[in-house]
Amino acid sequence: MNTLFFIAGTMAAVSAGIAIFQRNAIHALLYLIVSFIGLGLVFFLLGAPFAAVLEVIIYAGAIMVLFVFVVMMLNVKGMWYEEKGIFRIGAFIGPALLALVLVIEVFYVLWSTPAGTYPLTMVGPKKVSISLFGPYALAVELASMALLAGLVGAYHLAHRIGSAAGKEEDGHE
Amino acid sequence: MTVNLSSFIMPLAILLILLIVSAWLIWLERRLLALWQDRYGPNRVGPFGLAQVIADMIKMLTKEDWVPPFADRAVFVISPAITMVTILSAFAIVSFAPGISVASLNIDLLFFISMIALNAYSPVLAGWSSGNRYSLLGALRATAQMVSYEVFMGLSLMGVVALTGSFNILDIVEAQRPLWFCIPQFFGLVVFVIAGIALTHRIPFDLPEAENELVAGYHTEYSGLKFGMFFVGEYLNVILISSLITTFFFGGWLGPVLPPLAWFIIKTFVFICGFILLRASLPRPRYDRLMALGWKIMLPLAILNLVVTGSIILASGY
């Protein structure tokens, strides 16, 4: 189990790294998808099968498909030439400092937990749902309101264009 | 972890049988279409034309396996494999009879949905990497169609999950002992079947490969074995959806007198023939109507089904 965990974790990290430095947008997205699947496997091995499957269904299966869709529509071949400056050393300082905080936290957690006592309890779909609609109900409602706002916004943007075209058609008739 | 020999033989046997069956489904489809259209179909090679599949396979394998110079080579090569890998992995959770299955997880049903979700990449990447405008149009249609219909497929199954109280396939089948879910979950069944046809992109909903407007859609540039993988992948998908209709709504292997495996095969075979009959009888809708059907009829129907099922379960109090 430990070997599988390390293989999946390394795979996720390496492919995430390649995704950043890949010049072809679609190839970068493919590496990101591999990274998400690796992350899903990590969740699974840590005893959270529900989170693992959601990671694959929602991130790898739905959101990344939309990313691929948009890249396909825009057809951004050769776009990276303009973005070469993004890999300057200076650009890395801010993210590196922020990441350092996380690294320190990870090491603190690793050192403060005695070896061999990682709490590996299975967290099934039922447990997740009970906590989502019990103690975290307010957060779920807030998230759903944010999504609703996004939905209404998208509808408004699409609808205005649609009704304008419709009016033009009516005018011709 | 103890790994014994039988844990290798079972998946391997299921894999081989599935591949062989899906290859011969091509023959079955051509013969049945011929029967319904009042002609003979392939009847020359071997008894009843059964060896036609072997002849086709030899032809396909000996053809030139061409990669267009304007294609994105790496993506072009892996995309047919994605469909085979995801669909065959999804079979891991199908339980053909008690004891005859590859894996039994407590998230069976979600695993199937995740594999179906990943399957969407196959037509999308194939169409994009071909570097052909017709292929790209097919890929765009495939993306929108598959991402939308995945949503309805997932929602339509939640009624089954609510009635069973588990995502496990064995629990779902056992819960149907008193009554098959096709009666209490009739609307779930309707949505699942329509979404299943849309996800296999077969004829009423085969807009990503509509041959009279897009040449062959996303697999226009494919030849040889790579085309064969798309072709066999489609039939594997048909078997998968049919076997899951059987499992989720028609009691899986449950049935009197005959052994469980026989019941499973009979039921699945009936639904496969249903898929072929649909192909023989229905024309293709317009693309915007397909999407409108999805979001304006299927989504409300699936959600209503879920709400009504939930309230009945709450009211009956278990």
mmCIF file of C-alpha atoms in Angstrom, chain B:
data_model
loop_
_atom_site.group_PDB
_atom_site.id
_atom_site.type_symbol
_atom_site.label_atom_id
_atom_site.label_comp_id
_atom_site.label_asym_id
_atom_site.label_seq_id
_atom_site.Cartn_x
_atom_site.Cartn_y
_atom_site.Cartn_z
ATOM 1 C CA MET B 1 -1.794 -8.215 0.293
ATOM 2 C CA THR B 2 -2.255 -11.794 -0.822
ATOM 3 C CA VAL B 3 -2.323 -12.268 -4.556
ATOM 4 C CA ASN B 4 -3.380 -15.698 -5.759
ATOM 5 C CA LEU B 5 -3.684 -17.079 -9.255
ATOM 6 C CA SER B 6 -7.481 -16.950 -9.492
ATOM 7 C CA SER B 7 -7.475 -13.201 -8.888
ATOM 8 C CA PHE B 8 -5.529 -12.890 -12.142
ATOM 9 C CA ILE B 9 -7.454 -15.463 -14.168
ATOM 10 C CA MET B 10 -10.914 -14.005 -13.498
ATOM 11 C CA PRO B 11 -10.195 -10.462 -14.787
ATOM 12 C CA LEU B 12 -8.228 -11.850 -17.724
ATOM 13 C CA ALA B 13 -11.053 -14.217 -18.700
ATOM 14 C CA ILE B 14 -13.670 -11.449 -18.397
ATOM 15 C CA LEU B 15 -11.478 -9.153 -20.502
ATOM 16 C CA LEU B 16 -10.982 -11.728 -23.268
ATOM 17 C CA ILE B 17 -14.636 -12.758 -23.352
ATOM 18 C CA LEU B 18 -15.732 -9.117 -23.528
ATOM 19 C CA LEU B 19 -13.389 -8.366 -26.425
ATOM 20 C CA ILE B 20 -14.512 -11.454 -28.349
ATOM 21 C CA VAL B 21 -18.200 -10.763 -27.701
ATOM 22 C CA SER B 22 -17.892 -7.119 -28.724
ATOM 23 C CA ALA B 23 -16.172 -8.119 -31.973
ATOM 24 C CA TRP B 24 -18.985 -10.547 -32.816
ATOM 25 C CA LEU B 25 -21.569 -7.936 -31.924
ATOM 26 C CA ILE B 26 -20.571 -6.239 -35.167
ATOM 27 C CA TRP B 27 -21.745 -9.345 -37.017
ATOM 28 C CA LEU B 28 -24.902 -9.528 -34.892
ATOM 29 C CA GLU B 29 -25.707 -5.894 -35.564
ATOM 30 C CA ARG B 30 -25.264 -6.284 -39.329
ATOM 31 C CA ARG B 31 -27.389 -9.440 -39.418
ATOM 32 C CA LEU B 32 -30.164 -7.947 -37.288
ATOM 33 C CA LEU B 33 -30.199 -4.694 -39.278
ATOM 34 C CA ALA B 34 -30.448 -6.790 -42.440
ATOM 35 C CA LEU B 35 -33.310 -8.815 -40.969
ATOM 36 C CA TRP B 36 -35.291 -5.694 -40.057
ATOM 37 C CA GLN B 37 -34.547 -4.063 -43.401
ATOM 38 C CA ASP B 38 -35.564 -7.177 -45.368
ATOM 39 C CA ARG B 39 -32.183 -8.182 -46.803
ATOM 40 C CA TYR B 40 -29.543 -10.855 -46.046
ATOM 41 C CA GLY B 41 -26.578 -9.087 -44.478
ATOM 42 C CA PRO B 42 -23.161 -10.807 -44.253
ATOM 43 C CA ASN B 43 -23.941 -14.523 -44.830
ATOM 44 C CA ARG B 44 -21.085 -15.787 -47.043
ATOM 45 C CA VAL B 45 -18.004 -16.304 -44.851
ATOM 46 C CA GLY B 46 -18.396 -19.383 -42.658
ATOM 47 C CA PRO B 47 -21.682 -20.664 -41.168
ATOM 48 C CA PHE B 48 -24.275 -17.832 -41.081
ATOM 49 C CA GLY B 49 -21.444 -15.476 -42.076
ATOM 50 C CA LEU B 50 -19.939 -15.807 -38.585
ATOM 51 C CA ALA B 51 -16.382 -15.678 -39.929
ATOM 52 C CA GLN B 52 -17.051 -12.286 -41.495
ATOM 53 C CA VAL B 53 -15.647 -10.695 -38.323
ATOM 54 C CA ILE B 54 -12.348 -12.582 -38.748
ATOM 55 C CA ALA B 55 -12.110 -11.471 -42.363
ATOM 56 C CA ASP B 56 -12.805 -7.867 -41.341
ATOM 57 C CA MET B 57 -10.197 -8.099 -38.601
ATOM 58 C CA ILE B 58 -7.525 -9.393 -40.984
ATOM 59 C CA LYS B 59 -8.356 -6.562 -43.355
ATOM 60 C CA MET B 60 -8.140 -3.999 -40.575
ATOM 61 C CA LEU B 61 -4.840 -5.311 -39.199
ATOM 62 C CA THR B 62 -3.120 -5.457 -42.573
ATOM 63 C CA LYS B 63 -4.199 -1.966 -43.621
ATOM 64 C CA GLU B 64 -1.684 0.867 -43.501
ATOM 65 C CA ASP B 65 -1.834 2.484 -40.060
ATOM 66 C CA TRP B 66 -1.481 6.066 -41.167
ATOM 67 C CA VAL B 67 -0.821 9.103 -38.988
ATOM 68 C CA PRO B 68 -1.462 12.330 -40.911
ATOM 69 C CA PRO B 69 1.571 14.646 -41.027
ATOM 70 C CA PHE B 70 -0.554 17.565 -39.768
ATOM 71 C CA ALA B 71 -1.757 15.603 -36.713
ATOM 72 C CA ASP B 72 -0.511 16.009 -33.157
ATOM 73 C CA ARG B 73 1.168 12.602 -33.183
ATOM 74 C CA ALA B 74 1.310 11.667 -29.485
ATOM 75 C CA VAL B 75 -2.269 12.666 -28.705
ATOM 76 C CA PHE B 76 -3.475 11.121 -31.979
ATOM 77 C CA VAL B 77 -2.003 7.763 -30.963
ATOM 78 C CA ILE B 78 -3.249 7.651 -27.362
ATOM 79 C CA SER B 79 -6.833 8.811 -27.890
ATOM 80 C CA PRO B 80 -8.204 5.507 -29.298
ATOM 81 C CA ALA B 81 -6.569 3.750 -26.352
ATOM 82 C CA ILE B 82 -8.359 6.017 -23.866
ATOM 83 C CA THR B 83 -11.777 4.741 -24.909
ATOM 84 C CA MET B 84 -10.708 1.079 -24.648
ATOM 85 C CA VAL B 85 -8.988 1.543 -21.286
ATOM 86 C CA THR B 86 -11.793 3.499 -19.632
ATOM 87 C CA ILE B 87 -14.616 1.271 -20.864
ATOM 88 C CA LEU B 88 -12.780 -1.938 -19.981
ATOM 89 C CA SER B 89 -11.947 -0.520 -16.535
ATOM 90 C CA ALA B 90 -15.605 0.328 -16.013
ATOM 91 C CA PHE B 91 -16.383 -3.395 -16.500
ATOM 92 C CA ALA B 92 -14.376 -4.065 -13.338
ATOM 93 C CA ILE B 93 -17.423 -3.216 -11.218
ATOM 94 C CA VAL B 94 -20.002 -5.138 -13.281
ATOM 95 C CA SER B 95 -21.083 -8.217 -11.402
ATOM 96 C CA PHE B 96 -22.083 -10.871 -13.942
ATOM 97 C CA ALA B 97 -23.242 -13.343 -11.288
ATOM 98 C CA PRO B 98 -22.508 -13.813 -7.586
ATOM 99 C CA GLY B 99 -18.722 -14.252 -7.469
ATOM 100 C CA ILE B 100 -18.092 -13.447 -11.141
ATOM 101 C CA SER B 101 -16.761 -9.915 -11.041
ATOM 102 C CA VAL B 102 -13.359 -8.226 -10.976
ATOM 103 C CA ALA B 103 -13.755 -5.843 -8.051
ATOM 104 C CA SER B 104 -16.342 -4.925 -5.472
ATOM 105 C CA LEU B 105 -15.810 -1.488 -3.989
ATOM 106 C CA ASN B 106 -18.105 0.485 -1.718
ATOM 107 C CA ILE B 107 -18.177 3.149 -4.443
ATOM 108 C CA ASP B 108 -18.897 0.860 -7.441
ATOM 109 C CA LEU B 109 -21.440 3.130 -9.051
ATOM 110 C CA LEU B 110 -19.317 6.264 -8.697
ATOM 111 C CA PHE B 111 -16.347 4.430 -10.179
ATOM 112 C CA PHE B 112 -18.454 3.626 -13.240
ATOM 113 C CA ILE B 113 -19.490 7.298 -13.554
ATOM 114 C CA SER B 114 -15.874 8.439 -13.241
ATOM 115 C CA MET B 115 -14.758 6.044 -15.989
ATOM 116 C CA ILE B 116 -17.590 7.244 -18.252
ATOM 117 C CA ALA B 117 -16.494 10.821 -17.511
ATOM 118 C CA LEU B 118 -12.900 10.055 -18.523
ATOM 119 C CA ASN B 119 -14.146 8.316 -21.670
ATOM 120 C CA ALA B 120 -15.227 11.762 -22.960
ATOM 121 C CA TYR B 121 -11.556 12.582 -23.599
ATOM 122 C CA SER B 122 -11.269 9.958 -26.304
ATOM 123 C CA PRO B 123 -13.426 11.627 -29.008
ATOM 124 C CA VAL B 124 -12.399 15.099 -27.859
ATOM 125 C CA LEU B 125 -8.659 14.503 -28.147
ATOM 126 C CA ALA B 126 -9.037 12.370 -31.275
ATOM 127 C CA GLY B 127 -10.911 15.168 -33.014
ATOM 128 C CA TRP B 128 -8.543 17.880 -31.863
ATOM 129 C CA SER B 129 -5.318 16.005 -32.641
ATOM 130 C CA SER B 130 -6.442 15.037 -36.156
ATOM 131 C CA GLY B 131 -5.893 18.610 -37.328
ATOM 132 C CA ASN B 132 -8.987 18.341 -39.515
ATOM 133 C CA ARG B 133 -11.895 20.787 -39.297
ATOM 134 C CA TYR B 134 -14.584 18.134 -39.617
ATOM 135 C CA SER B 135 -12.895 16.164 -36.857
ATOM 136 C CA LEU B 136 -12.736 19.260 -34.677
ATOM 137 C CA LEU B 137 -16.447 19.922 -35.211
ATOM 138 C CA GLY B 138 -17.165 16.317 -34.252
ATOM 139 C CA ALA B 139 -14.988 16.701 -31.152
ATOM 140 C CA LEU B 140 -16.793 19.888 -30.102
ATOM 141 C CA ARG B 141 -20.151 18.150 -30.454
ATOM 142 C CA ALA B 142 -18.848 15.113 -28.558
ATOM 143 C CA THR B 143 -17.604 17.275 -25.670
ATOM 144 C CA ALA B 144 -20.854 19.163 -25.181
ATOM 145 C CA GLN B 145 -22.994 16.046 -25.646
ATOM 146 C CA MET B 146 -21.012 13.792 -23.333
ATOM 147 C CA VAL B 147 -20.446 16.330 -20.563
ATOM 148 C CA SER B 148 -24.168 17.189 -20.510
ATOM 149 C CA TYR B 149 -25.484 13.651 -20.626
ATOM 150 C CA GLU B 150 -23.058 12.478 -17.922
ATOM 151 C CA VAL B 151 -24.874 14.821 -15.546
ATOM 152 C CA PHE B 152 -28.274 13.265 -16.281
ATOM 153 C CA MET B 153 -26.872 9.756 -16.125
ATOM 154 C CA GLY B 154 -25.424 10.402 -12.679
ATOM 155 C CA LEU B 155 -28.643 12.001 -11.412
ATOM 156 C CA SER B 156 -30.847 9.231 -12.819
ATOM 157 C CA LEU B 157 -28.907 6.635 -10.828
ATOM 158 C CA MET B 158 -29.222 8.488 -7.533
ATOM 159 C CA GLY B 159 -32.824 7.256 -7.145
ATOM 160 C CA VAL B 160 -31.495 3.686 -7.266
ATOM 161 C CA VAL B 161 -28.828 4.583 -4.706
ATOM 162 C CA ALA B 162 -31.423 6.207 -2.430
ATOM 163 C CA LEU B 163 -33.635 3.101 -2.547
ATOM 164 C CA THR B 164 -30.701 0.773 -1.886
ATOM 165 C CA GLY B 165 -28.797 2.940 0.578
ATOM 166 C CA SER B 166 -25.484 1.886 -0.974
ATOM 167 C CA PHE B 167 -23.251 2.476 -3.993
ATOM 168 C CA ASN B 168 -22.246 -1.195 -4.075
ATOM 169 C CA ILE B 169 -23.420 -3.247 -7.075
ATOM 170 C CA LEU B 170 -24.062 -6.395 -5.011
ATOM 171 C CA ASP B 171 -26.252 -4.435 -2.564
ATOM 172 C CA ILE B 172 -28.135 -2.836 -5.461
ATOM 173 C CA VAL B 173 -28.909 -6.211 -7.020
ATOM 174 C CA GLU B 174 -29.871 -7.790 -3.679
ATOM 175 C CA ALA B 175 -32.196 -4.848 -2.916
ATOM 176 C CA GLN B 176 -34.175 -5.748 -6.052
ATOM 177 C CA ARG B 177 -35.213 -9.169 -4.760
ATOM 178 C CA PRO B 178 -38.785 -8.054 -3.873
ATOM 179 C CA LEU B 179 -39.270 -5.723 -6.832
ATOM 180 C CA TRP B 180 -37.067 -4.760 -9.776
ATOM 181 C CA PHE B 181 -36.202 -1.053 -9.776
ATOM 182 C CA CYS B 182 -37.626 -0.606 -13.290
ATOM 183 C CA ILE B 183 -41.057 -0.069 -11.649
ATOM 184 C CA PRO B 184 -40.351 2.338 -8.735
ATOM 185 C CA GLN B 185 -37.573 4.037 -10.730
ATOM 186 C CA PHE B 186 -39.301 4.107 -14.123
ATOM 187 C CA PHE B 187 -38.312 7.717 -14.888
ATOM 188 C CA GLY B 188 -34.765 7.016 -13.705
ATOM 189 C CA LEU B 189 -34.693 4.121 -16.194
ATOM 190 C CA VAL B 190 -35.911 6.357 -19.042
ATOM 191 C CA VAL B 191 -33.285 9.019 -18.332
ATOM 192 C CA PHE B 192 -30.539 6.412 -17.872
ATOM 193 C CA VAL B 193 -31.312 4.683 -21.192
ATOM 194 C CA ILE B 194 -31.421 7.940 -23.172
ATOM 195 C CA ALA B 195 -28.238 9.212 -21.501
ATOM 196 C CA GLY B 196 -26.633 5.828 -22.173
ATOM 197 C CA ILE B 197 -27.381 6.059 -25.896
ATOM 198 C CA ALA B 198 -26.044 9.626 -25.949
ATOM 199 C CA LEU B 199 -22.833 8.573 -24.188
ATOM 200 C CA THR B 200 -22.191 5.667 -26.541
ATOM 201 C CA HIS B 201 -22.903 8.116 -29.393
ATOM 202 C CA ARG B 202 -24.818 5.563 -31.389
ATOM 203 C CA ILE B 203 -27.273 6.319 -34.106
ATOM 204 C CA PRO B 204 -30.078 8.432 -32.809
ATOM 205 C CA PHE B 205 -27.432 10.497 -31.018
ATOM 206 C CA ASP B 206 -24.341 9.915 -33.172
ATOM 207 C CA LEU B 207 -23.891 13.605 -34.009
ATOM 208 C CA PRO B 208 -20.139 13.603 -33.205
ATOM 209 C CA GLU B 209 -19.657 11.255 -36.173
ATOM 210 C CA ALA B 210 -22.633 12.224 -38.352
ATOM 211 C CA GLU B 211 -21.398 10.895 -41.683
ATOM 212 C CA ASN B 212 -23.545 13.036 -43.954
ATOM 213 C CA GLU B 213 -22.280 16.337 -42.568
ATOM 214 C CA LEU B 214 -18.902 15.624 -40.909
ATOM 215 C CA VAL B 215 -17.416 12.814 -43.106
ATOM 216 C CA ALA B 216 -16.876 10.525 -40.067
ATOM 217 C CA GLY B 217 -16.600 13.146 -37.336
ATOM 218 C CA TYR B 218 -13.836 12.767 -34.805
ATOM 219 C CA HIS B 219 -12.375 9.562 -36.288
ATOM 220 C CA THR B 220 -12.181 10.764 -39.905
ATOM 221 C CA GLU B 221 -8.368 10.555 -40.007
ATOM 222 C CA TYR B 222 -8.083 7.174 -38.294
ATOM 223 C CA SER B 223 -7.301 3.931 -40.109
ATOM 224 C CA GLY B 224 -6.203 0.397 -39.379
ATOM 225 C CA LEU B 225 -6.132 -0.797 -35.806
ATOM 226 C CA LYS B 226 -6.673 2.672 -34.317
ATOM 227 C CA PHE B 227 -10.008 2.943 -36.127
ATOM 228 C CA GLY B 228 -10.695 -0.622 -35.020
ATOM 229 C CA MET B 229 -10.244 0.424 -31.405
ATOM 230 C CA PHE B 230 -12.870 3.169 -31.754
ATOM 231 C CA PHE B 231 -15.148 0.684 -33.506
ATOM 232 C CA VAL B 232 -14.798 -2.082 -30.925
ATOM 233 C CA GLY B 233 -14.871 0.533 -28.135
ATOM 234 C CA GLU B 234 -18.344 1.564 -29.298
ATOM 235 C CA TYR B 235 -19.604 -2.025 -29.022
ATOM 236 C CA LEU B 236 -17.917 -2.469 -25.641
ATOM 237 C CA ASN B 237 -19.742 0.668 -24.544
ATOM 238 C CA VAL B 238 -23.042 -0.819 -25.753
ATOM 239 C CA ILE B 239 -22.393 -3.995 -23.727
ATOM 240 C CA LEU B 240 -21.456 -1.888 -20.692
ATOM 241 C CA ILE B 241 -24.581 0.262 -20.792
ATOM 242 C CA SER B 242 -26.818 -2.774 -21.460
ATOM 243 C CA SER B 243 -25.330 -4.745 -18.593
ATOM 244 C CA LEU B 244 -25.745 -1.760 -16.287
ATOM 245 C CA ILE B 245 -29.394 -1.279 -17.327
ATOM 246 C CA THR B 246 -29.798 -4.933 -16.341
ATOM 247 C CA THR B 247 -27.962 -4.448 -13.050
ATOM 248 C CA PHE B 248 -29.536 -1.203 -11.897
ATOM 249 C CA PHE B 249 -33.111 -1.593 -13.113
ATOM 250 C CA PHE B 250 -33.853 -5.211 -14.052
ATOM 251 C CA GLY B 251 -32.578 -7.187 -11.106
ATOM 252 C CA GLY B 252 -29.126 -8.126 -12.420
ATOM 253 C CA TRP B 253 -28.653 -11.878 -12.197
ATOM 254 C CA LEU B 254 -31.871 -12.447 -10.196
ATOM 255 C CA GLY B 255 -34.427 -14.768 -11.781
ATOM 256 C CA PRO B 256 -36.103 -18.145 -11.320
ATOM 257 C CA VAL B 257 -35.009 -21.645 -12.516
ATOM 258 C CA LEU B 258 -32.035 -20.727 -14.733
ATOM 259 C CA PRO B 259 -28.561 -20.123 -13.217
ATOM 260 C CA PRO B 260 -27.740 -16.463 -12.350
ATOM 261 C CA LEU B 261 -25.176 -16.025 -15.137
ATOM 262 C CA ALA B 262 -27.724 -17.175 -17.738
ATOM 263 C CA TRP B 263 -30.255 -14.612 -16.510
ATOM 264 C CA PHE B 264 -27.690 -11.857 -16.664
ATOM 265 C CA ILE B 265 -26.673 -12.778 -20.214
ATOM 266 C CA ILE B 266 -30.289 -13.087 -21.408
ATOM 267 C CA LYS B 267 -31.307 -9.706 -19.993
ATOM 268 C CA THR B 268 -28.196 -7.956 -21.296
ATOM 269 C CA PHE B 269 -28.662 -9.538 -24.732
ATOM 270 C CA VAL B 270 -32.225 -8.200 -24.915
ATOM 271 C CA PHE B 271 -31.006 -4.645 -24.230
ATOM 272 C CA ILE B 272 -28.166 -4.967 -26.761
ATOM 273 C CA CYS B 273 -30.756 -5.972 -29.365
ATOM 274 C CA GLY B 274 -32.791 -2.946 -28.242
ATOM 275 C CA PHE B 275 -29.813 -0.698 -29.002
ATOM 276 C CA ILE B 276 -29.547 -2.233 -32.475
ATOM 277 C CA LEU B 277 -33.308 -1.880 -33.088
ATOM 278 C CA LEU B 278 -33.054 1.817 -32.165
ATOM 279 C CA ARG B 279 -30.325 2.197 -34.745
ATOM 280 C CA ALA B 280 -32.468 0.493 -37.357
ATOM 281 C CA SER B 281 -35.530 2.623 -36.725
ATOM 282 C CA LEU B 282 -34.696 6.151 -35.550
ATOM 283 C CA PRO B 283 -33.355 9.141 -37.517
ATOM 284 C CA ARG B 284 -30.786 11.548 -36.086
ATOM 285 C CA PRO B 285 -32.113 14.705 -34.349
ATOM 286 C CA ARG B 286 -30.700 18.160 -35.003
ATOM 287 C CA TYR B 287 -27.798 19.039 -32.729
ATOM 288 C CA ASP B 288 -29.402 21.960 -30.846
ATOM 289 C CA ARG B 289 -32.527 19.855 -30.278
ATOM 290 C CA LEU B 290 -30.391 17.134 -28.701
ATOM 291 C CA MET B 291 -28.933 19.634 -26.232
ATOM 292 C CA ALA B 292 -32.329 21.233 -25.578
ATOM 293 C CA LEU B 293 -33.827 17.799 -24.890
ATOM 294 C CA GLY B 294 -31.045 17.202 -22.396
ATOM 295 C CA TRP B 295 -31.243 20.402 -20.393
ATOM 296 C CA LYS B 296 -34.950 21.174 -20.688
ATOM 297 C CA ILE B 297 -36.515 17.716 -20.319
ATOM 298 C CA MET B 298 -33.988 15.177 -19.029
ATOM 299 C CA LEU B 299 -32.528 17.326 -16.238
ATOM 300 C CA PRO B 300 -35.879 18.369 -14.696
ATOM 301 C CA LEU B 301 -37.146 14.791 -15.078
ATOM 302 C CA ALA B 302 -34.082 13.342 -13.316
ATOM 303 C CA ILE B 303 -34.271 15.899 -10.484
ATOM 304 C CA LEU B 304 -38.040 15.435 -10.033
ATOM 305 C CA ASN B 305 -37.536 11.674 -9.936
ATOM 306 C CA LEU B 306 -34.900 12.115 -7.234
ATOM 307 C CA VAL B 307 -37.074 14.496 -5.178
ATOM 308 C CA VAL B 308 -40.164 12.253 -5.369
ATOM 309 C CA THR B 309 -38.125 9.144 -4.523
ATOM 310 C CA GLY B 310 -36.539 10.959 -1.595
ATOM 311 C CA SER B 311 -39.850 12.174 -0.194
ATOM 312 C CA ILE B 312 -41.438 8.729 -0.509
ATOM 313 C CA ILE B 313 -38.500 7.184 1.344
ATOM 314 C CA LEU B 314 -38.780 9.869 4.056
ATOM 315 C CA ALA B 315 -42.559 9.440 4.341
ATOM 316 C CA SER B 316 -42.374 5.649 4.588
ATOM 317 C CA GLY B 317 -39.688 6.222 7.196
ATOM 318 C CA TYR B 318 -36.767 3.851 6.679
#
